[in-house]
Short mmCIF file of C-alpha atoms and ligand atoms in Angstrom, two decimals:
data_model
loop_
_atom_site.label_atom_id
_atom_site.label_comp_id
_atom_site.label_asym_id
_atom_site.label_seq_id
_atom_site.Cartn_x
_atom_site.Cartn_y
_atom_site.Cartn_z
CA UNK T 1119 2.33 38.91 5.99
CA UNK T 1120 3.89 35.48 6.13
CA UNK T 1121 7.63 35.66 6.75
CA UNK T 1122 8.35 31.94 6.52
CA UNK T 1123 9.50 31.72 2.95
CA UNK T 1124 10.41 28.17 2.06
CA UNK T 1125 13.35 27.75 -0.32
CA UNK T 1126 14.67 24.28 0.40
CA UNK T 1127 12.71 21.16 1.15
CA UNK T 1128 14.04 17.83 2.32
CA UNK T 1129 12.09 14.58 2.33
CA UNK T 1130 13.41 11.63 4.33
CA UNK T 1131 12.20 8.41 2.69
CA UNK T 1132 12.22 7.90 -1.09
CA UNK T 1133 9.46 5.28 -1.11
CA UNK T 1134 5.99 4.97 -2.63
CA UNK T 1135 4.89 8.13 -0.83
CA UNK T 1136 8.03 10.30 -0.60
CA UNK T 1137 9.25 9.80 -4.20
CA UNK T 1138 6.09 10.65 -6.18
CA UNK T 1139 4.95 13.38 -3.75
CA UNK T 1140 8.23 15.27 -3.92
CA UNK T 1141 8.41 14.85 -7.70
CA UNK T 1142 5.03 16.56 -8.06
CA UNK T 1143 5.99 19.36 -5.64
CA UNK T 1144 9.26 19.95 -7.54
CA UNK T 1145 7.38 19.99 -10.84
CA UNK T 1146 5.01 22.72 -9.65
CA UNK T 1147 7.54 24.78 -7.70
CA UNK T 1148 10.58 25.37 -9.90
CA UNK T 1149 11.89 27.96 -7.40
CA UNK T 1150 12.12 25.34 -4.62
CA UNK T 1151 15.05 22.97 -4.22
CA UNK T 1152 13.72 19.55 -3.25
CA UNK T 1153 16.16 16.98 -1.80
CA UNK T 1154 14.81 13.45 -1.40
CA UNK T 1155 17.06 11.36 0.82
CA UNK T 1156 17.00 7.71 1.79
CA UNK T 1157 19.36 5.37 3.60
CA UNK T 1158 18.78 2.72 0.95
CA UNK T 1159 21.60 3.21 -1.56
CA UNK T 1160 20.13 0.94 -4.20
CA UNK T 1161 16.83 2.80 -4.14
CA UNK T 1162 18.61 6.12 -4.59
CA UNK T 1163 20.75 4.68 -7.41
CA UNK T 1164 17.55 3.65 -9.16
CA UNK T 1165 15.94 7.06 -8.69
CA UNK T 1166 19.05 8.51 -10.32
CA UNK T 1167 19.27 5.85 -13.04
CA UNK T 1168 19.88 7.18 -16.56
CA UNK T 1169 17.36 4.69 -17.91
CA UNK T 1170 14.08 6.15 -16.71
CA UNK T 1171 12.38 2.73 -16.87
CA UNK T 1172 14.55 1.70 -13.89
CA UNK T 1173 12.84 3.99 -11.37
CA UNK T 1174 12.20 2.03 -8.15
CA UNK T 1175 8.49 2.76 -8.30
CA UNK T 1176 6.14 2.29 -11.19
CA UNK T 1177 3.46 4.98 -11.40
CA UNK T 1178 1.85 6.19 -14.60
CA UNK T 1179 3.24 9.63 -15.55
CA UNK T 1180 5.99 9.60 -12.90
CA UNK T 1181 8.79 9.05 -15.41
CA UNK T 1182 7.89 12.20 -17.37
CA UNK T 1183 7.89 14.32 -14.20
CA UNK T 1184 11.24 12.89 -13.16
CA UNK T 1185 12.65 13.69 -16.61
CA UNK T 1186 11.53 17.31 -16.26
CA UNK T 1187 12.75 17.89 -12.70
CA UNK T 1188 15.59 15.55 -11.81
CA UNK T 1189 18.88 17.34 -11.23
CA UNK T 1190 17.16 20.66 -11.94
CA UNK T 1191 15.31 21.24 -8.68
CA UNK T 1192 14.74 17.63 -7.59
CA UNK T 1193 17.67 15.66 -6.21
CA UNK T 1194 17.94 12.12 -4.85
CA UNK T 1195 20.78 11.21 -2.50
CA UNK T 1196 21.81 9.29 0.62
CA UNK T 1197 23.28 12.40 2.24
CA UNK T 1198 20.56 12.67 4.87
CA UNK T 1199 22.43 14.93 7.32
CA UNK T 1200 23.42 17.49 4.64
CA UNK T 1201 19.91 17.69 3.27
CA UNK T 1202 18.47 18.15 6.76
CA UNK T 1203 20.97 20.93 7.56
CA UNK T 1204 20.05 23.03 4.54
CA UNK T 1205 16.26 22.53 4.65
CA UNK T 1206 13.61 25.02 5.79
CA UNK T 1207 10.97 22.32 5.68
CA UNK T 1208 11.46 18.57 6.22
CA UNK T 1209 8.94 15.87 5.32
CA UNK T 1210 9.13 12.59 7.20
CA UNK T 1211 8.11 9.85 4.76
CA UNK T 1212 9.75 6.79 6.23
CA UNK T 1213 7.85 3.54 6.56
CA UNK T 1214 5.90 2.71 9.70
CA UNK T 1215 5.09 -1.01 9.60
CA UNK T 1216 3.26 -2.87 12.35
CA UNK T 1217 5.56 -3.80 15.24
CA UNK T 1218 6.58 -7.44 15.15
CA UNK T 1219 7.81 -7.73 18.72
CA UNK T 1220 7.55 -6.12 22.12
CA UNK T 1221 4.79 -3.97 23.54
CA UNK T 1222 1.93 -3.57 21.05
CA UNK T 1223 3.39 -6.19 18.69
CA UNK T 1224 0.99 -7.00 15.86
CA UNK T 1225 -1.14 -3.99 16.79
CA UNK T 1226 0.63 -0.68 16.63
CA UNK T 1227 3.15 0.92 14.29
CA UNK T 1228 6.85 0.50 14.71
CA UNK T 1229 8.01 4.06 15.09
CA UNK T 1230 11.71 3.39 15.34
CA UNK T 1231 12.44 4.98 11.96
CA UNK T 1232 10.28 8.01 12.67
CA UNK T 1233 12.08 8.44 15.95
CA UNK T 1234 15.55 8.06 14.43
CA UNK T 1235 14.54 10.52 11.74
CA UNK T 1236 13.43 13.04 14.40
CA UNK T 1237 16.73 12.55 16.23
CA UNK T 1238 18.70 13.23 13.04
CA UNK T 1239 16.64 16.35 12.41
CA UNK T 1240 17.14 17.59 15.96
CA UNK T 1241 20.89 17.11 15.60
CA UNK T 1242 21.50 18.53 12.14
CA UNK T 1243 18.76 21.11 11.51
CA UNK T 1244 19.74 24.77 11.61
CA UNK T 1245 17.70 27.82 12.62
CA UNK T 1246 13.94 27.41 12.29
CA UNK T 1247 12.69 24.21 10.65
CA UNK T 1248 9.18 23.09 9.85
CA UNK T 1249 8.85 19.33 10.28
CA UNK T 1250 5.98 17.72 8.39
CA UNK T 1251 4.63 14.24 9.14
CA UNK T 1252 3.87 12.70 5.78
CA UNK T 1253 3.95 9.08 6.92
CA UNK T 1254 0.70 7.79 8.37
CA UNK T 1255 1.23 7.67 12.09
CA UNK T 1256 -0.62 6.71 15.23
CA UNK T 1257 -2.47 9.65 16.76
CA UNK T 1258 -0.28 11.84 19.00
CA UNK T 1259 2.99 10.86 17.29
CA UNK T 1260 3.54 14.57 16.67
CA UNK T 1261 3.99 14.89 20.44
CA UNK T 1262 6.83 12.32 20.37
CA UNK T 1263 8.45 14.11 17.44
CA UNK T 1264 8.20 17.46 19.23
CA UNK T 1265 9.68 16.07 22.45
CA UNK T 1266 12.68 14.67 20.56
CA UNK T 1267 13.20 17.79 18.46
CA UNK T 1268 13.14 20.19 21.37
CA UNK T 1269 15.29 17.99 23.61
CA UNK T 1270 18.32 18.83 21.46
CA UNK T 1271 18.04 22.43 22.56
CA UNK T 1272 18.74 21.56 26.18
CA UNK T 1273 22.49 21.56 25.60
CA UNK T 1274 22.64 24.70 23.47
CA UNK T 1275 23.14 28.23 24.63
CA UNK T 1276 20.36 30.75 24.01
CA UNK T 1277 21.93 32.17 20.84
CA UNK T 1278 22.28 28.78 19.10
CA UNK T 1279 18.90 27.39 20.07
CA UNK T 1280 16.98 25.82 17.20
CA UNK T 1281 13.27 26.20 16.70
CA UNK T 1282 10.85 23.73 15.16
CA UNK T 1283 7.21 23.55 14.36
CA UNK T 1284 5.54 20.23 13.63
CA UNK T 1285 2.74 19.81 11.11
CA UNK T 1286 0.72 16.77 10.07
CA UNK T 1287 0.08 16.56 6.34
CA UNK T 1288 -1.09 13.01 5.60
CA UNK T 1289 -0.94 11.67 2.08
CA UNK T 1290 -4.08 10.15 0.56
CA UNK T 1291 -2.61 8.88 -2.71
CA UNK T 1292 -3.45 5.36 -3.81
CA UNK T 1293 -0.82 3.29 -5.58
CA UNK T 1294 -1.36 2.97 -9.31
CA UNK T 1295 -3.05 6.40 -9.44
CA UNK T 1296 -0.47 8.30 -7.38
CA UNK T 1297 0.26 11.05 -9.90
CA UNK T 1298 -3.41 11.66 -10.63
CA UNK T 1299 -4.19 11.80 -6.89
CA UNK T 1300 -1.30 14.20 -6.29
CA UNK T 1301 -2.16 16.44 -9.23
CA UNK T 1302 -5.87 16.58 -8.49
CA UNK T 1303 -6.32 15.73 -4.82
CA UNK T 1304 -9.82 15.52 -3.31
CA UNK T 1305 -8.39 17.53 -0.44
CA UNK T 1306 -5.12 18.51 1.21
CA UNK T 1307 -5.13 18.16 4.97
CA UNK T 1308 -2.77 20.17 7.15
CA UNK T 1309 -2.85 19.93 10.92
CA UNK T 1310 -0.84 22.10 13.24
CA UNK T 1311 -0.72 24.84 15.80
CA UNK T 1312 1.65 27.41 14.35
CA UNK T 1313 -0.31 29.52 11.85
CA UNK T 1314 2.76 30.78 10.00
CA UNK T 1315 4.09 27.28 9.40
CA UNK T 1316 0.69 26.09 8.23
CA UNK T 1317 0.48 29.01 5.81
CA UNK T 1318 4.00 28.25 4.49
CA UNK T 1319 2.90 24.73 3.56
CA UNK T 1320 -0.45 25.96 2.22
CA UNK T 1321 1.45 28.30 -0.11
CA UNK T 1322 3.32 25.38 -1.64
CA UNK T 1323 0.10 23.49 -2.41
CA UNK T 1324 -1.62 26.63 -3.68
CA UNK T 1325 0.60 26.50 -6.76
CA UNK T 1326 -1.68 23.81 -8.15
CA UNK T 1327 -4.46 23.07 -5.66
CA UNK T 1328 -7.43 25.47 -5.20
CA UNK T 1329 -7.59 26.95 -1.69
CA UNK T 1330 -11.06 25.54 -1.07
CA UNK T 1331 -9.58 22.06 -1.22
CA UNK T 1332 -7.05 22.77 1.50
CA UNK T 1333 -8.34 21.92 4.97
CA UNK T 1334 -6.52 23.04 8.09
CA UNK T 1335 -7.18 21.43 11.48
CA UNK T 1336 -5.48 20.85 14.77
CA UNK T 1337 -2.68 18.25 14.82
CA UNK T 1338 -4.67 15.43 16.37
CA UNK T 1339 -7.65 15.82 14.02
CA UNK T 1340 -5.31 15.60 11.05
CA UNK T 1341 -3.56 12.47 12.34
CA UNK T 1342 -6.89 10.84 13.24
CA UNK T 1343 -8.53 11.80 9.92
CA UNK T 1344 -5.94 9.83 7.99
CA UNK T 1345 -6.51 6.69 10.08
CA UNK T 1346 -10.28 7.19 9.89
CA UNK T 1347 -10.23 7.70 6.17
CA UNK T 1348 -8.42 4.42 5.58
CA UNK T 1349 -10.59 2.65 8.16
CA UNK T 1350 -13.77 3.80 6.37
CA UNK T 1351 -12.45 2.70 2.98
CA UNK T 1352 -11.40 -0.70 4.32
CA UNK T 1353 -14.75 -1.02 6.08
CA UNK T 1354 -16.57 -0.72 2.74
CA UNK T 1355 -14.49 -3.55 1.31
CA UNK T 1356 -15.11 -5.84 4.28
CA UNK T 1357 -18.81 -4.96 4.12
CA UNK T 1358 -19.18 -5.91 0.47
CA UNK T 1359 -16.96 -8.98 0.95
CA UNK T 1360 -19.19 -10.18 3.77
CA UNK T 1361 -22.17 -9.73 1.46
CA UNK T 1362 -20.35 -11.70 -1.27
CA UNK T 1363 -20.51 -14.75 1.00
CA UNK T 1364 -24.24 -14.29 1.61
CA UNK T 1365 -24.75 -13.98 -2.15
CA UNK T 1366 -23.02 -17.29 -2.81
CA UNK T 1367 -25.22 -19.01 -0.23
CA UNK T 1368 -28.50 -17.34 -1.10
CA UNK T 1369 -28.55 -17.25 -4.89
CA UNK T 1370 -27.91 -13.52 -5.21
CA UNK T 1371 -25.16 -11.96 -7.31
CA UNK T 1372 -22.89 -9.54 -5.45
CA UNK T 1373 -22.31 -7.41 -8.55
CA UNK T 1374 -26.03 -6.87 -8.94
CA UNK T 1375 -26.30 -6.05 -5.25
CA UNK T 1376 -23.32 -3.64 -5.38
CA UNK T 1377 -24.77 -1.91 -8.41
CA UNK T 1378 -28.17 -1.57 -6.79
CA UNK T 1379 -26.93 -0.17 -3.48
CA UNK T 1380 -24.30 2.04 -5.14
CA UNK T 1381 -27.03 3.97 -6.96
CA UNK T 1382 -28.08 5.43 -3.63
CA UNK T 1383 -26.14 8.70 -3.63
CA UNK T 1384 -25.72 8.44 0.12
CA UNK T 1385 -23.84 5.16 -0.33
CA UNK T 1386 -22.13 5.94 -3.65
CA UNK T 1387 -20.77 3.46 -6.15
CA UNK T 1388 -17.03 3.62 -5.46
CA UNK T 1389 -15.09 1.10 -3.41
CA UNK T 1390 -17.78 -1.54 -3.65
CA UNK T 1391 -15.81 -4.13 -5.61
CA UNK T 1392 -15.77 -7.46 -3.82
CA UNK T 1393 -12.47 -9.30 -3.94
CA UNK T 1394 -10.02 -11.53 -2.11
CA UNK T 1395 -9.62 -8.93 0.64
CA UNK T 1396 -7.81 -5.64 0.85
CA UNK T 1397 -4.02 -5.54 0.77
CA UNK T 1398 -1.50 -2.73 0.59
CA UNK T 1399 0.69 -1.20 3.24
CA UNK T 1400 -1.96 0.97 4.87
CA UNK T 1401 -5.43 -0.44 5.51
CA UNK T 1402 -4.62 -3.23 7.95
CA UNK T 1403 -1.91 -1.27 9.72
CA UNK T 1404 -4.05 1.82 10.11
CA UNK T 1405 -7.06 -0.07 11.45
CA UNK T 1406 -4.86 -1.93 13.90
CA UNK T 1407 -3.49 1.41 15.04
CA UNK T 1408 -7.02 2.66 15.54
CA UNK T 1409 -7.87 -0.47 17.53
CA UNK T 1410 -4.79 -0.02 19.68
CA UNK T 1411 -5.73 3.59 20.33
CA UNK T 1412 -9.31 2.60 21.29
CA UNK T 1413 -8.03 -0.01 23.73
CA UNK T 1414 -5.58 2.49 25.16
CA UNK T 1415 -8.47 4.85 25.88
CA UNK T 1416 -10.56 2.00 27.32
CA UNK T 1417 -13.01 2.00 24.39
CA UNK T 1418 -13.18 -1.75 23.99
CA UNK T 1419 -16.52 -1.85 22.08
CA UNK T 1420 -15.19 0.64 19.54
CA UNK T 1421 -11.98 -1.38 19.29
CA UNK T 1422 -13.83 -4.61 18.55
CA UNK T 1423 -16.02 -2.88 15.94
CA UNK T 1424 -12.96 -1.85 13.93
CA UNK T 1425 -11.11 -5.07 14.62
CA UNK T 1426 -13.89 -7.01 12.93
CA UNK T 1427 -13.03 -5.28 9.62
CA UNK T 1428 -9.60 -6.91 9.70
CA UNK T 1429 -11.07 -10.24 10.84
CA UNK T 1430 -13.49 -10.36 7.88
CA UNK T 1431 -10.61 -9.51 5.58
CA UNK T 1432 -8.59 -12.50 6.71
CA UNK T 1433 -11.68 -14.71 6.72
CA UNK T 1434 -12.33 -13.81 3.08
CA UNK T 1435 -8.82 -14.95 2.08
CA UNK T 1436 -9.18 -18.15 4.09
CA UNK T 1437 -12.57 -19.03 2.66
CA UNK T 1438 -11.25 -18.64 -0.90
CA UNK T 1439 -8.41 -21.04 -0.17
CA UNK T 1440 -10.84 -23.53 1.42
CA UNK T 1441 -13.17 -23.27 -1.58
CA UNK T 1442 -10.29 -24.18 -3.89
CA UNK T 1443 -9.24 -27.19 -1.84
CA UNK T 1444 -12.83 -28.44 -1.48
CA UNK T 1445 -13.48 -28.08 -5.21
CA UNK T 1446 -10.39 -30.15 -6.01
CA UNK T 1447 -11.78 -33.11 -4.01
CA UNK T 1448 -10.18 -31.98 -0.74
CA UNK T 1449 -6.73 -32.84 -2.01
CA UNK T 1450 -4.25 -30.59 -3.80
CA UNK T 1451 -1.07 -32.39 -2.84
CA UNK T 1452 1.26 -32.46 -5.86
CA UNK T 1453 -1.30 -30.67 -8.04
CA UNK T 1454 -0.20 -27.73 -10.16
CA UNK T 1455 -2.21 -24.58 -9.47
CA UNK T 1456 -1.76 -21.41 -11.52
CA UNK T 1457 -1.86 -18.13 -9.57
CA UNK T 1458 -2.57 -15.19 -11.84
CA UNK T 1459 -1.57 -11.95 -10.14
CA UNK T 1460 0.49 -11.42 -7.00
CA UNK T 1461 0.37 -7.61 -6.58
CA UNK T 1462 -2.17 -6.42 -3.98
CA UNK T 1463 -4.07 -4.71 -6.79
CA UNK T 1464 -3.57 -4.00 -10.50
CA UNK T 1465 -1.35 -1.11 -11.60
CA UNK T 1466 1.40 -1.60 -9.03
CA UNK T 1467 4.35 -3.91 -8.37
CA UNK T 1468 3.71 -3.69 -4.62
CA UNK T 1469 2.87 -6.94 -2.83
CA UNK T 1470 2.65 -5.68 0.76
CA UNK T 1471 -0.24 -7.48 2.53
CA UNK T 1472 -1.37 -8.88 -0.81
CA UNK T 1473 -4.10 -11.53 -0.38
CA UNK T 1474 -2.00 -13.60 -2.81
CA UNK T 1475 0.51 -14.17 -0.01
CA UNK T 1476 -1.82 -15.85 2.47
CA UNK T 1477 -3.75 -17.78 -0.20
CA UNK T 1478 -0.48 -19.05 -1.73
CA UNK T 1479 1.00 -20.01 1.62
CA UNK T 1480 -2.07 -22.05 2.52
CA UNK T 1481 -2.04 -23.81 -0.85
CA UNK T 1482 1.68 -24.58 -0.49
CA UNK T 1483 1.11 -25.97 2.99
CA UNK T 1484 -1.47 -28.35 1.47
CA UNK T 1485 1.28 -29.56 -0.88
CA UNK T 1486 0.27 -27.78 -4.09
CA UNK T 1487 2.78 -26.77 -6.76
CA UNK T 1488 2.22 -23.12 -7.59
CA UNK T 1489 2.79 -21.61 -11.03
CA UNK T 1490 2.82 -17.87 -10.45
CA UNK T 1491 2.39 -15.14 -13.04
CA UNK T 1492 2.37 -11.39 -12.46
CA UNK T 1493 3.18 -8.81 -15.14
CA UNK T 1494 4.94 -6.44 -12.73
CA UNK T 1495 6.13 -8.34 -9.64
CA UNK T 1496 9.62 -9.89 -9.68
CA UNK T 1497 9.95 -13.60 -8.69
CA UNK T 1498 12.54 -12.62 -6.04
CA UNK T 1499 9.89 -10.46 -4.36
CA UNK T 1500 7.37 -13.31 -4.35
CA UNK T 1501 9.97 -15.70 -2.96
CA UNK T 1502 10.67 -13.18 -0.25
CA UNK T 1503 6.95 -12.82 0.56
CA UNK T 1504 6.56 -16.59 0.88
CA UNK T 1505 9.83 -17.01 2.74
CA UNK T 1506 8.35 -17.95 6.10
CA UNK T 1507 6.55 -20.83 4.42
CA UNK T 1508 9.84 -21.87 2.82
CA UNK T 1509 11.67 -21.48 6.13
CA UNK T 1510 9.09 -23.53 8.03
CA UNK T 1511 9.61 -26.26 5.51
CA UNK T 1512 13.36 -26.00 5.90
CA UNK T 1513 13.07 -26.40 9.67
CA UNK T 1514 10.70 -29.32 9.29
CA UNK T 1515 12.47 -31.44 6.78
CA UNK T 1516 15.71 -29.72 5.92
CA UNK T 1517 14.80 -29.91 2.28
CA UNK T 1518 14.39 -26.32 1.21
CA UNK T 1519 15.62 -27.02 -2.30
CA UNK T 1520 12.92 -29.56 -2.87
CA UNK T 1521 10.25 -27.26 -1.52
CA UNK T 1522 11.40 -24.40 -3.67
CA UNK T 1523 10.45 -26.56 -6.63
CA UNK T 1524 6.85 -26.15 -5.46
CA UNK T 1525 7.16 -22.56 -6.61
CA UNK T 1526 7.44 -21.84 -10.32
CA UNK T 1527 7.39 -18.49 -12.06
CA UNK T 1528 6.10 -17.79 -15.54
CA UNK T 1529 6.08 -14.78 -17.81
CA UNK T 1530 3.57 -16.50 -20.09
CA UNK T 1531 0.04 -17.08 -18.81
CA UNK T 1532 -0.53 -20.10 -21.08
CA UNK T 1533 2.60 -21.86 -19.85
CA UNK T 1534 1.59 -21.18 -16.26
CA UNK T 1535 -1.77 -22.85 -16.96
CA UNK T 1536 -0.33 -25.88 -18.76
CA UNK T 1537 -1.16 -29.04 -16.83
CA UNK T 1538 -2.71 -27.03 -13.98
CA UNK T 1539 -5.76 -28.39 -12.15
CA UNK T 1540 -6.88 -24.93 -11.21
CA UNK T 1541 -6.25 -21.33 -12.17
CA UNK T 1542 -6.90 -18.56 -9.69
CA UNK T 1543 -7.24 -14.90 -10.59
CA UNK T 1544 -6.05 -12.88 -7.59
CA UNK T 1545 -5.11 -9.52 -9.15
CA UNK T 1546 -7.38 -7.79 -11.66
CA UNK T 1547 -4.73 -7.16 -14.35
CA UNK T 1548 -6.22 -6.17 -17.72
CA UNK T 1549 -4.44 -8.91 -19.66
CA UNK T 1550 -6.28 -11.58 -17.63
CA UNK T 1551 -9.51 -10.26 -19.14
CA UNK T 1552 -8.22 -11.13 -22.61
CA UNK T 1553 -7.18 -14.74 -22.01
CA UNK T 1554 -7.99 -17.21 -24.82
CA UNK T 1555 -9.94 -19.88 -22.90
CA UNK T 1556 -9.96 -22.18 -25.87
CA UNK T 1557 -6.18 -22.58 -25.60
CA UNK T 1558 -6.26 -22.80 -21.80
CA UNK T 1559 -8.98 -25.47 -21.76
CA UNK T 1560 -6.91 -27.75 -24.01
CA UNK T 1561 -3.83 -27.50 -21.83
CA UNK T 1562 -5.18 -27.78 -18.29
CA UNK T 1563 -5.59 -31.05 -16.39
CA UNK T 1564 -9.18 -32.33 -16.30
CA UNK T 1565 -11.44 -31.62 -14.54
CA UNK T 1566 -10.17 -28.07 -14.73
CA UNK T 1567 -11.21 -25.23 -12.46
CA UNK T 1568 -11.03 -21.47 -12.75
CA UNK T 1569 -11.54 -19.35 -9.63
CA UNK T 1570 -12.15 -15.69 -10.29
CA UNK T 1571 -11.79 -13.71 -7.06
CA UNK T 1572 -12.05 -10.33 -8.82
CA UNK T 1573 -15.14 -10.76 -10.96
CA UNK T 1574 -13.30 -9.94 -14.20
CA UNK T 1575 -14.26 -13.00 -16.26
CA UNK T 1576 -17.51 -13.84 -18.04
CA UNK T 1577 -18.94 -17.15 -16.87
CA UNK T 1578 -20.48 -18.19 -20.21
CA UNK T 1579 -17.18 -17.67 -22.10
CA UNK T 1580 -15.43 -20.11 -19.79
CA UNK T 1581 -18.17 -22.68 -19.20
CA UNK T 1582 -18.50 -23.30 -22.92
CA UNK T 1583 -15.01 -24.84 -22.98
CA UNK T 1584 -15.96 -27.34 -20.29
CA UNK T 1585 -14.04 -25.57 -17.51
CA UNK T 1586 -15.61 -25.48 -14.04
CA UNK T 1587 -15.95 -21.87 -12.99
CA UNK T 1588 -16.33 -20.23 -9.58
CA UNK T 1589 -16.71 -16.51 -9.22
CA UNK T 1590 -16.61 -14.74 -5.90
CA UNK T 1591 -20.05 -13.58 -4.82
CA UNK T 1592 -21.92 -15.29 -7.62
CA UNK T 1593 -24.72 -17.42 -6.21
CA UNK T 1594 -26.75 -17.27 -9.41
CA UNK T 1595 -26.28 -21.01 -10.05
CA UNK T 1596 -28.48 -21.69 -7.01
CA UNK T 1597 -32.19 -22.22 -7.46
C1 UDX J 30 4.25 5.02 3.21
C2 UDX J 30 3.99 5.93 4.38
O1 UDX J 30 4.99 6.88 4.49
C3 UDX J 30 3.75 5.12 5.58
O2 UDX J 30 3.43 5.90 6.65
C4 UDX J 30 2.57 4.34 5.25
O3 UDX J 30 1.95 3.86 6.35
C5 UDX J 30 2.99 3.32 4.25
O4 UDX J 30 3.29 4.01 3.12
P1 UDX J 30 6.01 4.10 1.80
O5 UDX J 30 6.49 5.32 1.10
O6 UDX J 30 5.02 3.25 1.10
O7 UDX J 30 5.46 4.52 3.20
O8 UDX J 30 7.17 3.22 2.36
P2 UDX J 30 8.42 2.71 1.60
O9 UDX J 30 8.15 2.59 0.15
O10 UDX J 30 8.90 1.55 2.39
O11 UDX J 30 9.44 3.93 1.77
C6 UDX J 30 10.03 4.34 2.94
C7 UDX J 30 11.48 4.68 2.64
O12 UDX J 30 12.06 5.25 3.81
C8 UDX J 30 12.34 3.50 2.24
O13 UDX J 30 12.93 3.73 0.98
C9 UDX J 30 13.39 3.42 3.35
O14 UDX J 30 14.66 3.02 2.88
C10 UDX J 30 13.41 4.85 3.86
N1 UDX J 30 13.93 4.97 5.21
C11 UDX J 30 13.39 4.26 6.21
C12 UDX J 30 15.00 5.83 5.46
O15 UDX J 30 15.52 6.47 4.56
N2 UDX J 30 15.45 5.94 6.74
C13 UDX J 30 14.94 5.24 7.76
O16 UDX J 30 15.40 5.38 8.89
C14 UDX J 30 13.87 4.37 7.48
C1 UDX J 31 -5.08 3.24 0.14
C2 UDX J 31 -6.00 4.46 0.12
O1 UDX J 31 -6.90 4.37 -0.98
C3 UDX J 31 -5.19 5.74 0.03
O2 UDX J 31 -6.04 6.87 0.13
C4 UDX J 31 -4.18 5.75 1.18
O3 UDX J 31 -3.38 6.90 1.09
C5 UDX J 31 -3.32 4.51 1.15
O4 UDX J 31 -4.15 3.35 1.19
P1 UDX J 31 -3.81 1.82 -1.68
O5 UDX J 31 -3.50 0.88 -0.57
O6 UDX J 31 -2.71 2.25 -2.59
O7 UDX J 31 -4.44 3.18 -1.11
O8 UDX J 31 -4.90 1.15 -2.62
P2 UDX J 31 -6.49 1.11 -2.75
O9 UDX J 31 -6.81 1.40 -4.16
O10 UDX J 31 -7.18 1.90 -1.73
O11 UDX J 31 -6.78 -0.44 -2.55
C6 UDX J 31 -6.49 -1.10 -1.32
C7 UDX J 31 -6.94 -2.53 -1.39
O12 UDX J 31 -8.36 -2.62 -1.43
C8 UDX J 31 -6.45 -3.29 -2.62
O13 UDX J 31 -6.05 -4.58 -2.24
C9 UDX J 31 -7.66 -3.34 -3.53
O14 UDX J 31 -7.65 -4.45 -4.40
C10 UDX J 31 -8.77 -3.44 -2.51
N1 UDX J 31 -10.06 -2.95 -3.02
C11 UDX J 31 -10.23 -1.63 -3.33
C12 UDX J 31 -11.13 -3.83 -3.13
O15 UDX J 31 -11.01 -5.03 -2.85
N2 UDX J 31 -12.34 -3.33 -3.57
C13 UDX J 31 -12.53 -2.03 -3.89
O16 UDX J 31 -13.65 -1.67 -4.27
C14 UDX J 31 -11.44 -1.16 -3.77
#
């Protein structure tokens, strides 16, 4: 009989993972009190905003769940210590970006927030607390968390000693389909050593997930499975992207190739869409973590195998930018170029690691004027993403204002395209599939170019208006 009955949950980190995950748990477990806490006051204000369209994260179906649960059994606040003190189970969902300085910079995750979270838990938790790693972490982070948690006991007398057990429960949701992935997960993975704690977490998921989908493993297998899962997914994208380049050179069509290989049930048809390279907060970071781990264990061949996935990803973005410059006679200085889509994929307002960032920066450095359109991303976010380009320019010629004029934002696709020499589709938003090319062709500078990096446009529809068209992976024009 399991005697760890969970009544109160706390989640530290109200981001893309913590917010939707806790909302779904609260929705299925009305007897549980779920406190989501975050140090970012604005984020919490938005989670609590009366106008449900102001939630900090856009995910289909999330608003309805928030309406049902908020202030009933789901609460958002900045009172991190209080929420920790009353919780039986605490999820760590803070961000873990790649370190930008010091040992392992550019290679391994920056764990400062995980560590500070563990320190807060060790200080404020009461009695027995189950600590669950929800953030994706380098393998063996659970050991660090445990060391910090148990260190707090050193100063306490026997009677007041706290107890903790640490579980790994990685999240596999993809942005844009978060609610669907949470409601109907392919699997739930729980790693740990303490059977009672594992069972306490299993019982929460059992409210809506069949037991056969819940996998339990040891801690390290769980942590490594999350990294491996993302590495395998990213590997498929780099594989098909590398083939897209061969297609362009050889006369093959990457969509025909993807369709043909995807029919093999051993390969499967999902995750074979070529594109400008994978973005998002996880793939690159997780592969780099894997590479770091391999090097740490002296497995340099394994490290370079996985590293090549990231290299191809960057190469794909670079070759697209070069293709654009070459097509525009090797000179884009002063030319207006329309960028359609800045999010790292459709269905989200997230731009982390979006290929749009590196392609845009390179075009700006060549002197282009960018007209950017994205239905969900705010101009301030884009400006922020391109800020090191803007800063470099400021250092170089102290004329930031002038350079900012190289960046223009449009809410109307047709205005973005007006006078442009080229139009580049970077995100596969649905409304780009419905563009009226007759109107566009009349308004663009001639010769006009359209570059489709997502394979969402039909060549014949565009060619008939006299627009030059390049589609990623399409070598069919070759004889
Ligand atoms: C997730 C995962 O948790 C991470 O491991 C993965 O690798 C990337 O995706 P995500 O939810 O997308 O993170 O991150 P983000 O949207 O940035 O949310 C993290 C939240 O934690 C932020 O709102 C931040 O304010 C909060 N935070 C961070 C704290 O409350 N305290 C801290 O000390 C640090
Ligand atoms: C990913 C994983 O899918 C998810 O399981 C994990 O928890 C977090 O990381 P996410 O980053 O939200 O989720 O998006 P995903 O749909 O996996 O796409 C990642 C990137 O790959 C995007 O830039 C997308 O455009 C690109 N992609 C995806 C392709 O280029 N081709 C494909 O076939 C699929």
